Every structure is written in C-alpha cells, then in structure tokens.
mmCIF file of C-alpha atoms in Angstrom:
data_model
loop_
_atom_site.group_PDB
_atom_site.id
_atom_site.type_symbol
_atom_site.label_atom_id
_atom_site.label_comp_id
_atom_site.label_asym_id
_atom_site.label_seq_id
_atom_site.Cartn_x
_atom_site.Cartn_y
_atom_site.Cartn_z
ATOM 1 C CA MET A 4 58.283 113.353 328.773
ATOM 2 C CA ASP A 5 60.916 113.305 326.427
ATOM 3 C CA ARG A 6 61.238 113.918 323.151
ATOM 4 C CA ARG A 7 61.234 110.705 320.725
ATOM 5 C CA VAL A 8 64.050 110.769 317.709
ATOM 6 C CA LEU A 9 63.441 108.116 316.498
ATOM 7 C CA PHE A 10 66.180 107.184 312.840
ATOM 8 C CA ALA A 11 65.500 105.096 310.388
ATOM 9 C CA THR A 12 66.189 103.937 307.003
ATOM 10 C CA LEU A 13 63.809 104.582 303.738
ATOM 11 C CA ILE A 14 63.844 102.305 301.228
ATOM 12 C CA LEU A 15 62.688 104.671 298.292
ATOM 13 C CA LEU A 16 61.144 102.810 295.520
ATOM 14 C CA ALA A 17 60.662 105.164 292.313
ATOM 15 C CA GLY A 18 57.861 103.498 289.726
ATOM 16 C CA GLY A 19 58.897 103.833 285.560
ATOM 17 C CA ALA A 20 62.754 103.679 285.072
ATOM 18 C CA THR A 21 64.338 105.713 287.646
ATOM 19 C CA GLY A 22 65.783 104.879 289.990
ATOM 20 C CA VAL A 23 66.694 105.766 293.597
ATOM 21 C CA GLY A 24 69.026 105.214 296.662
ATOM 22 C CA VAL A 25 68.489 104.245 299.976
ATOM 23 C CA ALA A 26 68.039 108.125 302.658
ATOM 24 C CA LEU A 27 68.636 108.238 306.218
ATOM 25 C CA PHE A 28 66.313 110.128 307.507
ATOM 26 C CA ALA A 29 65.281 111.866 311.087
ATOM 27 C CA PHE A 30 61.937 110.537 311.570
ATOM 28 C CA VAL A 31 60.799 113.444 314.848
ATOM 29 C CA GLY A 32 57.567 111.936 316.855
ATOM 30 C CA VAL A 33 55.549 114.891 318.469
ATOM 31 C CA ASP A 34 55.368 114.479 322.128
ATOM 32 C CA ASP A 35 53.158 116.219 324.293
ATOM 33 C CA VAL A 36 55.962 118.499 325.700
ATOM 34 C CA THR A 37 55.226 120.320 322.793
ATOM 35 C CA THR A 38 52.767 123.942 322.845
ATOM 36 C CA GLU A 39 49.153 123.874 321.817
ATOM 37 C CA ALA A 40 48.723 126.925 320.518
ATOM 38 C CA THR A 41 45.143 129.189 320.162
ATOM 39 C CA VAL A 42 43.034 130.830 319.327
ATOM 40 C CA VAL A 43 43.947 134.494 318.989
ATOM 41 C CA TRP A 44 41.359 136.459 316.467
ATOM 42 C CA GLU A 45 38.975 135.078 313.305
ATOM 43 C CA SER A 46 37.126 137.897 311.385
ATOM 44 C CA GLU A 47 34.388 137.845 309.041
ATOM 45 C CA PRO A 48 34.060 135.164 306.688
ATOM 46 C CA ALA A 49 34.759 136.672 302.286
ATOM 47 C CA ALA A 50 32.056 134.306 300.915
ATOM 48 C CA GLY A 51 33.902 133.618 297.010
ATOM 49 C CA ASP A 52 36.870 132.171 297.384
ATOM 50 C CA ASP A 53 37.575 128.373 298.308
ATOM 51 C CA GLY A 54 39.761 130.076 301.169
ATOM 52 C CA SER A 55 42.794 129.300 298.587
ATOM 53 C CA GLY A 56 43.580 132.913 297.825
ATOM 54 C CA ALA A 57 44.526 134.705 300.201
ATOM 55 C CA VAL A 58 48.089 136.345 300.943
ATOM 56 C CA VAL A 59 49.615 139.041 303.160
ATOM 57 C CA ALA A 60 51.293 142.139 302.525
ATOM 58 C CA THR A 61 52.677 144.915 305.119
ATOM 59 C CA VAL A 62 51.643 148.453 303.826
ATOM 60 C CA ASP A 63 52.792 151.111 306.431
ATOM 61 C CA GLY A 64 54.054 148.464 309.630
ATOM 62 C CA ASP A 65 50.473 146.574 308.800
ATOM 63 C CA PRO A 66 50.022 143.731 307.639
ATOM 64 C CA LEU A 67 47.131 143.263 305.337
ATOM 65 C CA LEU A 68 45.224 139.878 304.454
ATOM 66 C CA LEU A 69 44.016 140.357 301.588
ATOM 67 C CA ARG A 70 41.152 137.890 300.143
ATOM 68 C CA PRO A 71 39.109 137.706 297.352
ATOM 69 C CA ALA A 72 35.373 137.622 297.870
ATOM 70 C CA VAL A 73 32.006 138.593 296.396
ATOM 71 C CA GLU A 74 29.333 141.517 297.462
ATOM 72 C CA ASN A 75 26.621 142.304 296.889
ATOM 73 C CA GLY A 76 26.545 140.091 293.262
ATOM 74 C CA SER A 77 30.521 142.233 292.102
ATOM 75 C CA ARG A 78 33.909 140.526 292.132
ATOM 76 C CA VAL A 79 35.813 142.659 294.258
ATOM 77 C CA VAL A 80 39.212 142.192 297.227
ATOM 78 C CA THR A 81 38.970 143.169 300.555
ATOM 79 C CA ALA A 82 42.261 143.964 302.934
ATOM 80 C CA THR A 83 41.801 143.403 306.430
ATOM 81 C CA VAL A 84 44.288 144.932 309.549
ATOM 82 C CA ALA A 85 44.894 141.287 310.836
ATOM 83 C CA GLY A 86 44.652 141.036 313.771
ATOM 84 C CA THR A 87 41.189 143.726 313.860
ATOM 85 C CA ASP A 88 37.615 144.569 312.552
ATOM 86 C CA ARG A 89 39.473 147.174 309.967
ATOM 87 C CA THR A 90 38.855 146.821 306.656
ATOM 88 C CA PRO A 91 40.680 149.893 304.963
ATOM 89 C CA TRP A 92 39.342 148.762 301.573
ATOM 90 C CA THR A 93 37.561 146.840 298.719
ATOM 91 C CA VAL A 94 37.977 147.451 295.688
ATOM 92 C CA PRO A 95 35.604 145.909 292.816
ATOM 93 C CA VAL A 96 37.366 143.875 290.437
ATOM 94 C CA SER A 97 34.195 142.793 288.257
ATOM 95 C CA GLY A 98 30.548 142.679 288.606
ATOM 96 C CA PRO A 99 28.426 139.745 287.425
ATOM 97 C CA ASP A 100 28.341 138.880 283.594
ATOM 98 C CA ALA A 101 26.847 135.678 281.937
ATOM 99 C CA GLU A 102 28.145 136.747 279.080
ATOM 100 C CA ARG A 103 32.082 136.840 280.599
ATOM 101 C CA GLY A 104 31.033 133.139 281.523
ATOM 102 C CA GLY A 105 31.554 132.906 285.678
ATOM 103 C CA GLY A 106 31.681 130.828 289.053
ATOM 104 C CA ASP A 107 32.621 132.672 291.932
ATOM 105 C CA GLY A 108 35.331 129.805 292.926
ATOM 106 C CA THR A 109 33.622 128.184 296.130
ATOM 107 C CA GLY A 110 33.228 124.850 296.880
ATOM 108 C CA GLY A 111 36.660 124.178 296.986
ATOM 109 C CA GLY A 112 37.124 124.638 293.015
ATOM 110 C CA GLY A 113 40.438 126.168 294.066
ATOM 111 C CA ASP A 114 44.124 123.908 293.185
ATOM 112 C CA ALA A 115 47.516 123.725 295.197
ATOM 113 C CA ASP A 116 48.503 126.480 293.253
ATOM 114 C CA GLY A 117 45.706 128.599 294.186
ATOM 115 C CA ASN A 118 43.805 128.912 290.834
ATOM 116 C CA ASP A 119 39.558 129.351 290.140
ATOM 117 C CA SER A 120 37.959 127.614 287.845
ATOM 118 C CA ASP A 121 35.435 129.411 285.370
ATOM 119 C CA GLY A 122 32.137 128.201 287.081
ATOM 120 C CA ALA A 123 30.201 129.968 283.745
ATOM 121 C CA ASP A 124 26.922 130.245 285.808
ATOM 122 C CA GLY A 125 26.686 133.803 284.809
ATOM 123 C CA GLY A 126 27.177 134.904 287.960
ATOM 124 C CA PRO A 127 30.852 137.327 288.912
ATOM 125 C CA VAL A 128 33.351 136.849 286.805
ATOM 126 C CA ALA A 129 36.224 133.715 288.200
ATOM 127 C CA VAL A 130 39.546 135.088 289.539
ATOM 128 C CA SER A 131 43.198 133.866 290.572
ATOM 129 C CA GLY A 132 44.242 133.730 293.689
ATOM 130 C CA LEU A 133 46.993 136.641 294.646
ATOM 131 C CA THR A 134 49.666 137.696 294.417
ATOM 132 C CA ALA A 135 51.133 139.751 296.938
ATOM 133 C CA SER A 136 54.334 141.973 295.434
ATOM 134 C CA THR A 137 56.144 145.516 295.261
ATOM 135 C CA LEU A 138 57.149 147.256 292.408
ATOM 136 C CA GLY A 139 58.856 150.036 291.994
ATOM 137 C CA GLY A 140 59.051 150.044 295.270
ATOM 138 C CA ASP A 141 55.202 149.975 296.139
ATOM 139 C CA PRO A 142 53.335 147.294 297.822
ATOM 140 C CA VAL A 143 50.519 145.367 295.540
ATOM 141 C CA VAL A 144 48.105 142.643 294.593
ATOM 142 C CA ALA A 145 47.489 141.029 291.652
ATOM 143 C CA LEU A 146 45.763 138.515 290.075
ATOM 144 C CA THR A 147 43.677 137.128 286.690
ATOM 145 C CA THR A 148 39.814 136.918 286.028
ATOM 146 C CA ALA A 149 38.515 133.426 284.504
ATOM 147 C CA SER A 150 37.647 136.558 281.413
ATOM 148 C CA GLY A 151 41.255 137.060 280.870
ATOM 149 C CA GLU A 152 42.891 140.364 282.148
ATOM 150 C CA LEU A 153 45.676 140.330 284.183
ATOM 151 C CA VAL A 154 44.800 143.076 287.324
ATOM 152 C CA VAL A 155 47.517 145.016 289.220
ATOM 153 C CA VAL A 156 46.232 146.808 292.390
ATOM 154 C CA ASP A 157 47.433 149.099 294.987
ATOM 155 C CA ALA A 158 48.400 146.929 298.751
ATOM 156 C CA THR A 159 48.299 150.879 300.342
ATOM 157 C CA ASP A 160 44.650 152.081 299.555
ATOM 158 C CA GLY A 161 43.424 149.441 296.616
ATOM 159 C CA THR A 162 43.304 151.874 294.205
ATOM 160 C CA GLU A 163 44.336 149.799 290.120
ATOM 161 C CA ARG A 164 47.634 150.146 288.965
ATOM 162 C CA PHE A 165 46.848 148.717 285.437
ATOM 163 C CA ALA A 166 44.873 146.337 283.945
ATOM 164 C CA VAL A 167 46.642 143.849 280.993
ATOM 165 C CA ASP A 168 43.801 142.437 278.367
ATOM 166 C CA LEU A 169 45.987 138.563 278.248
ATOM 167 C CA GLY A 170 44.355 137.817 274.766
ATOM 168 C CA GLY A 171 42.648 134.334 276.526
ATOM 169 C CA PRO A 172 41.221 132.619 279.577
ATOM 170 C CA ALA A 173 42.592 132.547 282.382
ATOM 171 C CA GLY A 174 41.947 133.035 285.960
ATOM 172 C CA LEU A 175 45.664 131.434 286.866
ATOM 173 C CA ARG A 176 48.085 133.082 289.647
ATOM 174 C CA PRO A 177 50.619 135.268 287.878
ATOM 175 C CA ALA A 178 54.274 136.092 289.191
ATOM 176 C CA ILE A 179 55.902 138.980 290.299
ATOM 177 C CA GLY A 180 59.596 138.833 290.246
ATOM 178 C CA ASP A 181 62.704 140.539 288.456
ATOM 179 C CA LEU A 182 62.868 137.857 286.068
ATOM 180 C CA THR A 183 65.372 139.998 282.988
ATOM 181 C CA GLY A 184 67.326 140.912 286.282
ATOM 182 C CA ASP A 185 67.500 144.398 285.683
ATOM 183 C CA GLY A 186 66.599 145.238 289.586
ATOM 184 C CA SER A 187 62.954 146.574 288.489
ATOM 185 C CA ARG A 188 60.142 143.169 289.208
ATOM 186 C CA GLU A 189 58.373 142.312 286.822
ATOM 187 C CA VAL A 190 54.730 140.333 285.780
ATOM 188 C CA ALA A 191 54.014 137.328 284.223
ATOM 189 C CA ALA A 192 51.018 135.779 283.327
ATOM 190 C CA VAL A 193 49.184 133.182 281.421
ATOM 191 C CA THR A 194 45.944 131.805 280.235
ATOM 192 C CA THR A 195 44.747 128.548 279.912
ATOM 193 C CA ASP A 196 44.672 128.241 276.214
ATOM 194 C CA GLY A 197 48.510 129.112 276.037
ATOM 195 C CA GLY A 198 48.421 132.745 276.484
ATOM 196 C CA VAL A 199 52.203 134.344 277.965
ATOM 197 C CA ARG A 200 52.648 137.721 278.418
ATOM 198 C CA VAL A 201 54.971 139.229 281.007
ATOM 199 C CA VAL A 202 54.454 143.199 281.572
ATOM 200 C CA ASP A 203 56.348 145.624 283.746
ATOM 201 C CA GLY A 204 55.715 147.674 286.656
ATOM 202 C CA GLU A 205 53.133 149.843 284.589
ATOM 203 C CA GLY A 206 52.079 147.346 282.705
ATOM 204 C CA ASP A 207 53.737 148.260 279.621
ATOM 205 C CA PRO A 208 54.206 145.057 277.639
ATOM 206 C CA VAL A 209 57.837 142.905 278.149
ATOM 207 C CA ALA A 210 57.192 139.479 275.750
ATOM 208 C CA ASP A 211 54.578 137.549 275.155
ATOM 209 C CA ALA A 212 54.982 133.768 273.478
ATOM 210 C CA SER A 213 52.265 131.441 272.773
ATOM 211 C CA LEU A 214 53.040 127.826 273.739
ATOM 212 C CA SER A 215 51.242 124.264 272.701
ATOM 213 C CA GLY A 216 48.675 122.426 275.108
ATOM 214 C CA GLU A 217 46.871 124.464 277.352
ATOM 215 C CA ILE A 218 48.091 126.008 280.709
ATOM 216 C CA SER A 219 46.433 125.230 284.259
ATOM 217 C CA ARG A 220 49.225 126.136 287.104
ATOM 218 C CA ARG A 221 50.714 129.058 288.070
ATOM 219 C CA PRO A 222 53.946 131.024 286.014
ATOM 220 C CA LEU A 223 57.097 130.732 288.054
ATOM 221 C CA ILE A 224 59.354 134.008 287.683
ATOM 222 C CA VAL A 225 62.833 132.283 288.083
ATOM 223 C CA GLU A 226 65.716 135.450 289.440
ATOM 224 C CA PRO A 227 68.854 135.428 287.178
ATOM 225 C CA ASP A 228 72.157 135.763 289.890
ATOM 226 C CA ALA A 229 74.167 137.463 288.076
ATOM 227 C CA GLU A 230 77.046 137.047 289.915
ATOM 228 C CA ALA A 231 77.197 132.959 289.904
ATOM 229 C CA GLY A 232 76.180 133.101 286.271
ATOM 230 C CA GLU A 233 73.403 132.234 287.144
ATOM 231 C CA ARG A 234 70.118 132.492 283.762
ATOM 232 C CA GLY A 235 67.236 134.217 284.550
ATOM 233 C CA GLY A 236 63.742 132.611 283.278
ATOM 234 C CA LEU A 237 60.379 132.173 282.971
ATOM 235 C CA ALA A 238 58.399 128.402 283.904
ATOM 236 C CA VAL A 239 55.775 127.552 282.587
ATOM 237 C CA LEU A 240 53.886 124.300 282.526
ATOM 238 C CA THR A 241 52.088 123.049 279.724
ATOM 239 C CA THR A 242 49.439 119.828 279.173
ATOM 240 C CA ALA A 243 51.412 119.954 275.718
ATOM 241 C CA GLY A 244 53.536 116.261 276.673
ATOM 242 C CA ASP A 245 53.506 112.376 278.634
ATOM 243 C CA PRO A 246 52.170 113.975 281.161
ATOM 244 C CA ALA A 247 52.879 116.895 280.828
ATOM 245 C CA THR A 248 55.886 119.668 279.235
ATOM 246 C CA VAL A 249 57.783 122.513 281.250
ATOM 247 C CA HIS A 250 58.762 125.154 278.789
ATOM 248 C CA MET A 251 61.659 128.061 280.428
ATOM 249 C CA LEU A 252 61.549 131.064 277.953
ATOM 250 C CA ASP A 253 63.604 134.065 278.245
ATOM 251 C CA GLY A 254 62.485 137.452 278.554
ATOM 252 C CA ASP A 255 61.875 138.203 274.807
ATOM 253 C CA GLY A 256 59.485 135.536 275.249
ATOM 254 C CA GLY A 257 60.938 132.698 273.308
ATOM 255 C CA THR A 258 62.442 129.327 274.666
ATOM 256 C CA ARG A 259 65.754 127.993 276.175
ATOM 257 C CA TRP A 260 64.216 125.192 276.645
ATOM 258 C CA THR A 261 61.337 122.508 277.172
ATOM 259 C CA THR A 262 61.065 118.724 278.925
ATOM 260 C CA GLU A 263 58.764 116.711 279.767
ATOM 261 C CA PRO A 264 58.618 115.215 283.521
ATOM 262 C CA SER A 265 58.442 112.129 284.658
ATOM 263 C CA VAL A 266 55.144 113.456 287.647
ATOM 264 C CA ASN A 267 52.390 114.283 286.669
ATOM 265 C CA PRO A 268 52.888 118.034 287.825
ATOM 266 C CA LEU A 269 49.277 119.095 290.293
ATOM 267 C CA SER A 270 51.131 121.575 291.862
ATOM 268 C CA TRP A 271 55.685 122.641 291.243
ATOM 269 C CA ASN A 272 57.801 125.472 292.506
ATOM 270 C CA ALA A 273 61.717 127.431 292.014
ATOM 271 C CA ALA A 274 63.682 125.931 294.857
ATOM 272 C CA ASP A 275 67.203 127.342 295.087
ATOM 273 C CA SER A 276 69.881 124.834 295.668
ATOM 274 C CA ARG A 277 74.308 124.603 296.415
ATOM 275 C CA ASP A 278 73.976 123.811 293.017
ATOM 276 C CA GLY A 279 72.034 126.222 290.875
ATOM 277 C CA PRO A 280 68.054 126.538 291.036
ATOM 278 C CA VAL A 281 65.553 124.115 290.145
ATOM 279 C CA LEU A 282 61.830 123.755 289.429
ATOM 280 C CA ALA A 283 60.443 120.511 291.713
ATOM 281 C CA LEU A 284 57.097 119.271 290.852
ATOM 282 C CA GLY A 285 54.882 116.882 292.641
ATOM 283 C CA GLY A 286 53.557 114.193 291.346
ATOM 284 C CA ALA A 287 50.007 112.683 291.898
ATOM 285 C CA SER A 288 51.226 109.529 292.755
ATOM 286 C CA GLY A 289 53.772 111.347 295.849
ATOM 287 C CA ASN A 290 56.869 111.245 293.965
ATOM 288 C CA ILE A 291 58.999 114.649 293.891
ATOM 289 C CA GLU A 292 61.272 115.467 290.877
ATOM 290 C CA THR A 293 63.396 117.917 290.442
ATOM 291 C CA VAL A 294 64.751 119.528 286.850
ATOM 292 C CA GLU A 295 67.170 122.380 286.095
ATOM 293 C CA ALA A 296 66.775 125.644 285.863
ATOM 294 C CA SER A 297 69.607 125.989 283.567
ATOM 295 C CA ASP A 298 68.994 123.308 280.637
ATOM 296 C CA GLY A 299 65.558 120.992 282.127
ATOM 297 C CA SER A 300 67.766 118.231 282.620
ATOM 298 C CA ASP A 301 65.970 115.932 285.347
ATOM 299 C CA ARG A 302 68.114 116.767 289.435
ATOM 300 C CA TYR A 303 66.424 113.477 290.329
ATOM 301 C CA ASP A 304 62.807 111.181 290.803
ATOM 302 C CA VAL A 305 61.641 110.558 294.749
ATOM 303 C CA LYS A 306 58.526 109.271 296.303
ATOM 304 C CA LEU A 307 57.947 109.717 298.751
ATOM 305 C CA GLN A 308 54.144 108.282 298.857
ATOM 306 C CA ASP A 309 51.937 106.269 296.723
ATOM 307 C CA ARG A 310 49.086 109.665 297.374
ATOM 308 C CA PRO A 311 49.427 113.398 295.735
ATOM 309 C CA ILE A 312 51.741 115.885 297.590
ATOM 310 C CA ALA A 313 52.248 120.065 297.586
ATOM 311 C CA VAL A 314 55.311 121.167 297.242
ATOM 312 C CA GLY A 315 55.438 124.033 298.764
ATOM 313 C CA ASP A 316 58.756 126.861 300.454
ATOM 314 C CA SER A 317 61.998 125.331 300.934
ATOM 315 C CA ASP A 318 65.137 127.638 302.015
ATOM 316 C CA PRO A 319 68.627 126.638 300.025
ATOM 317 C CA GLY A 320 68.908 123.746 300.599
ATOM 318 C CA ARG A 321 65.557 122.460 300.657
ATOM 319 C CA VAL A 322 61.777 122.145 299.834
ATOM 320 C CA TYR A 323 59.075 121.417 301.449
ATOM 321 C CA VAL A 324 56.335 119.052 300.902
ATOM 322 C CA GLY A 325 52.746 117.660 301.711
ATOM 323 C CA GLY A 326 51.046 114.533 301.537
ATOM 324 C CA SER A 327 48.438 112.446 302.908
ATOM 325 C CA GLY A 328 49.490 112.656 306.488
ATOM 326 C CA SER A 329 53.088 113.507 306.535
ATOM 327 C CA VAL A 330 55.360 116.087 306.141
ATOM 328 C CA TRP A 331 58.989 115.694 304.386
ATOM 329 C CA ALA A 332 62.578 117.924 304.012
ATOM 330 C CA VAL A 333 64.076 116.791 300.513
ATOM 331 C CA ASP A 334 67.517 117.259 300.081
ATOM 332 C CA LEU A 335 67.243 119.296 296.637
ATOM 333 C CA LEU A 336 71.049 119.126 295.857
ATOM 334 C CA ASP A 337 70.596 115.027 295.560
ATOM 335 C CA GLY A 338 66.701 113.991 296.490
ATOM 336 C CA GLU A 339 67.414 111.820 299.783
ATOM 337 C CA VAL A 340 64.753 112.714 302.719
ATOM 338 C CA VAL A 341 66.499 114.543 305.578
ATOM 339 C CA TRP A 342 63.436 114.296 307.721
ATOM 340 C CA LYS A 343 59.660 113.042 307.930
ATOM 341 C CA GLN A 344 57.205 114.940 310.328
ATOM 342 C CA GLN A 345 53.456 112.327 310.782
ATOM 343 C CA TYR A 346 50.901 114.708 311.312
ATOM 344 C CA GLY A 347 46.871 114.206 311.021
ATOM 345 C CA ALA A 348 46.374 110.084 310.337
ATOM 346 C CA SER A 349 46.002 110.348 306.707
ATOM 347 C CA THR A 350 44.401 114.172 306.888
ATOM 348 C CA ARG A 351 45.685 115.959 303.266
ATOM 349 C CA ILE A 352 48.697 118.260 303.965
ATOM 350 C CA ASN A 353 48.649 121.208 302.293
ATOM 351 C CA GLU A 354 51.062 123.039 300.566
ATOM 352 C CA PRO A 355 53.980 123.640 303.407
ATOM 353 C CA ARG A 356 54.062 127.346 303.930
ATOM 354 C CA MET A 357 57.974 128.859 305.631
ATOM 355 C CA GLY A 358 57.371 131.566 308.600
ATOM 356 C CA ASP A 359 59.052 133.021 312.329
ATOM 357 C CA VAL A 360 56.777 131.929 314.374
ATOM 358 C CA ASP A 361 58.774 131.940 317.806
ATOM 359 C CA GLY A 362 60.781 135.446 316.869
ATOM 360 C CA ASN A 363 63.768 134.571 316.440
ATOM 361 C CA GLY A 364 64.835 135.266 313.521
ATOM 362 C CA GLU A 365 64.272 131.986 312.072
ATOM 363 C CA ARG A 366 62.208 131.474 308.898
ATOM 364 C CA ALA A 367 60.839 127.455 309.096
ATOM 365 C CA PRO A 368 57.497 125.128 307.583
ATOM 366 C CA VAL A 369 54.777 125.035 309.470
ATOM 367 C CA VAL A 370 51.588 123.039 307.873
ATOM 368 C CA VAL A 371 47.516 123.359 307.401
ATOM 369 C CA ASN A 372 45.920 120.258 307.603
ATOM 370 C CA ARG A 373 42.819 120.620 305.401
ATOM 371 C CA ALA A 374 40.548 119.861 308.624
ATOM 372 C CA GLY A 375 42.786 123.234 309.870
ATOM 373 C CA GLY A 376 45.101 121.349 311.913
ATOM 374 C CA VAL A 377 48.903 123.663 312.889
ATOM 375 C CA LEU A 378 51.896 121.969 312.969
ATOM 376 C CA ALA A 379 54.866 124.827 313.706
ATOM 377 C CA MET A 380 58.569 122.838 313.018
ATOM 378 C CA THR A 381 62.037 123.408 313.030
ATOM 379 C CA GLN A 382 63.891 123.462 309.693
ATOM 380 C CA SER A 383 65.732 120.061 311.232
ATOM 381 C CA GLY A 384 61.626 119.376 311.687
ATOM 382 C CA GLU A 385 61.520 118.875 315.651
ATOM 383 C CA VAL A 386 58.103 120.102 316.404
ATOM 384 C CA ILE A 387 57.607 123.642 317.881
ATOM 385 C CA ALA A 388 53.429 123.307 318.658
ATOM 386 C CA ARG A 389 49.879 121.901 317.233
ATOM 387 C CA GLY A 390 46.422 122.779 317.679
ATOM 388 C CA ASP A 391 43.872 123.336 314.590
ATOM 389 C CA ALA A 392 41.664 126.260 313.655
ATOM 390 C CA GLY A 393 38.633 124.731 314.739
ATOM 391 C CA ASP A 394 36.080 123.174 312.556
ATOM 392 C CA VAL A 395 37.114 124.099 309.130
ATOM 393 C CA VAL A 396 38.262 122.578 306.133
ATOM 394 C CA ALA A 397 40.732 125.101 304.524
ATOM 395 C CA TYR A 398 42.167 124.169 300.896
ATOM 396 C CA GLY A 399 45.712 126.350 301.055
ATOM 397 C CA GLY A 400 48.928 126.862 302.705
ATOM 398 C CA PRO A 401 49.409 128.983 305.991
ATOM 399 C CA LEU A 402 49.666 132.840 305.665
ATOM 400 C CA PHE A 403 51.706 134.288 308.382
ATOM 401 C CA ALA A 404 51.100 137.630 310.359
ATOM 402 C CA ASP A 405 52.032 139.247 313.628
ATOM 403 C CA VAL A 406 48.646 139.442 315.311
ATOM 404 C CA THR A 407 49.556 139.796 318.826
ATOM 405 C CA GLY A 408 52.592 142.269 318.184
ATOM 406 C CA ASP A 409 54.839 139.824 320.372
ATOM 407 C CA GLY A 410 57.405 140.133 317.674
ATOM 408 C CA GLY A 411 57.117 136.278 315.658
ATOM 409 C CA ASP A 412 54.555 135.344 313.247
ATOM 410 C CA GLU A 413 50.743 134.061 313.776
ATOM 411 C CA VAL A 414 50.131 131.315 311.907
ATOM 412 C CA ILE A 415 45.937 132.441 310.059
ATOM 413 C CA VAL A 416 44.488 129.643 308.359
ATOM 414 C CA VAL A 417 41.784 131.214 306.210
ATOM 415 C CA ALA A 418 38.676 128.479 305.819
ATOM 416 C CA ASP A 419 36.732 127.431 302.986
ATOM 417 C CA ASP A 420 34.255 130.084 303.480
ATOM 418 C CA GLY A 421 37.055 132.916 303.507
ATOM 419 C CA THR A 422 37.369 132.954 307.183
ATOM 420 C CA ALA A 423 39.971 134.146 308.931
ATOM 421 C CA ILE A 424 41.654 132.479 311.721
ATOM 422 C CA ALA A 425 44.690 132.776 313.988
ATOM 423 C CA VAL A 426 46.474 130.671 314.712
ATOM 424 C CA ASP A 427 49.344 131.411 318.038
ATOM 425 C CA THR A 428 51.608 129.256 318.853
#
C-alpha cells in the first residue's frame, strides 16, 4: 500500500510561564511496505550492567563491542568483535571491596546517561557507562567507578592508559573532547558530590572545580569553533537551584555562566544549530528545553507529551527525542516539531541515536524501545525498517556496527543481561 503521510497542526502547550507557539509537522505512519528487520547475531550475556553502559569502538577496522561486566566476582570491561564470538581482551577494573561500596549495577539501575548507582552491598565496585573515543589518535574507552576513580583503557588491547583519583564518589559517564580548542582531546569526569576534574590524554591535570549541589548526570563537552568565533566549555548539571543548575566551565575550570532551567532534566545532550551550539534538556514532564551554550540564555521550552522524554543525537539542524511510544525531530533553532513518528504503543523509547543503516553515507535516526523494538528512519522521518530483538528488556539506545559486511550499519540492541543482538535493517 502507499506510504501514509498525514499532515497535522500541533498546538504545543508548555507549562509554567513559558509560552509555546504553533508548529506544523509531518506525522509519518508505519506502513506495510516497511522492511522487517531480522536478527543476524547474538552474543553471550555479560552480567553486571543493565545494558545501557555498552559502546562500540572501531579498532584496526573491526567493530568492538565494549561492555562493563562482572566475571568471577570482579568488575571488568570486556571487548567482543561484533558479529563473532571472539573476545580479544578482558581487563579487570576492580574486585570485591566492601569498604568502597559497590553494587553490580544490574536490574535497570542505570539511567538515560548510562550512569550506574553505588549499591554499597559489598559486591564489585559499581561503574559508569563507557565512553569510547580517541586520545592522541589511539582508540580508548573510559569510565568512572563509584569509589571515585577515572579509568582510561586502550581499546586495542585493554591495557590501562591511566587511572586518576577524582577525590570523591563517582560512577557517572565521563566525557572526551577538545575542550580547549588546541587540537588535543581531554577527558572530563565528575563526582556525585560536585567535584569536576579534567585531564589531558596522558592523565595529567588540566582543570579542577568544586560546584555546589550534587551531580547525577554526565558532563558534556562543547567543543569551540574558532572560525565561527564560538567558545567551547564543559557543561555540568547539579541539583543546586530549582529544579537544577547548569554550570558552563571554561578550560581552566572557572565558571563562565550558570542558569536554572525550567524543566526537571532527566537527560541532556550538546547539539549544534544554525545559530550556534545549544544544550538540549529532556524533562520529567515531557518538555524539551534548549539553553544557549554561549551565555546560558533560554532559547525555547516545548512540551512534547506529559511523560518523561529522552534527548538523543542531533544533526546540525535538529535534535531527536524519544518518549512514550513516540519519536520527535525538533528544530534546534525555534523548537518547532519537524516530524513525529509513533511506534510501539505507549512503550518508552530510549534516547534516539544516528547511524548509517542503509550504507548510503547518510546518518539518520534509529530508536530502540524498552521492549527491544527497533525502528530505523530517514532524516525526514520515513521508516526504513522495523523489527525487534526478541523477548528482551533494553534500557539503552541503539549501537551500530557493520556485522554482515554489507557496508551499512546493523543495529545492536544490548539487553538488560548484557546480551547484544544485532538486527539487520
């Protein structure tokens, strides 16, 4: 049958004192022509994480699935070549230590940022979700522990690159990026009691700060754009303020500005727009709010639904947001809803991410819901493929790797027991 595209006028009513205008958007329906996605690979489980902490890194042309796990009572990071049963390395992070607290982070204990909680039950120390990037041209994976350590590992062979004492309890996913604009990347980590530490690619200190309030969300690095005259910074979200405070720090750890958002943020991300970078915050009551990275001023506050939303990846013009049974593309400039896609009834959709699933060189949004349902779309919201990863529970967004060798990304869903399922779209 023909693809069903319905155009509707959406009146968005924001709560509080913020007013929201009218946006015209395309509602794109899932139709019978949509390709059914199929499962092409399934890994062994990796106990010790709820699935939200995994990442994919490319090492020597191979996509490595990296997962925090617990093996023989010890906390480890394990690497598996996606699409195979090969595990090139497994590196211990911390063994059982009752005094340092712990908890294995299982049972959905993470959040939208892949942050773990300190169970303090005498088990292996809890860790954050992983961050995959490069330092000095080398592929690395980074994490923090609940006991307060930043650990960076070489993704090639699992050797420890460095470990840094953060001076307080952590367990929040670190950030890696070029904070200072000098062409070299730094690693930024935070502690739950308000501490901030930035180190260079060798683990040497770059900046430190101590902020009021607690920190429960990962930090965000906004990289500077010298040609556009835009400054970078490190964004940190604390519980100080009502309901929270966003702090933008400079490369020396000094505070450039602070602001109190209108939404109670459950997720956030940095994004580039046609008018400079912004911070996009997803609220507990279904609002998305964007804050100017340059000065902290509020750009807009738009209500998408009455339930919590998860802010995901962006392209230069829009940010993609998941909610209960719906996905939105929201214009970063003015907050207009470009399109809305409904999928999976009222099942909660995890943060959308972008991948090249059809191998045409164009990254487009893909979502995974809590029931393991997969929906791949074009940038205009039309559905490329739909399917599911089986009878699983998934707390994290999709990962991507070319498992079949066809030049396009397969969607990798990581279940709450650490099992990775590759879905060919």
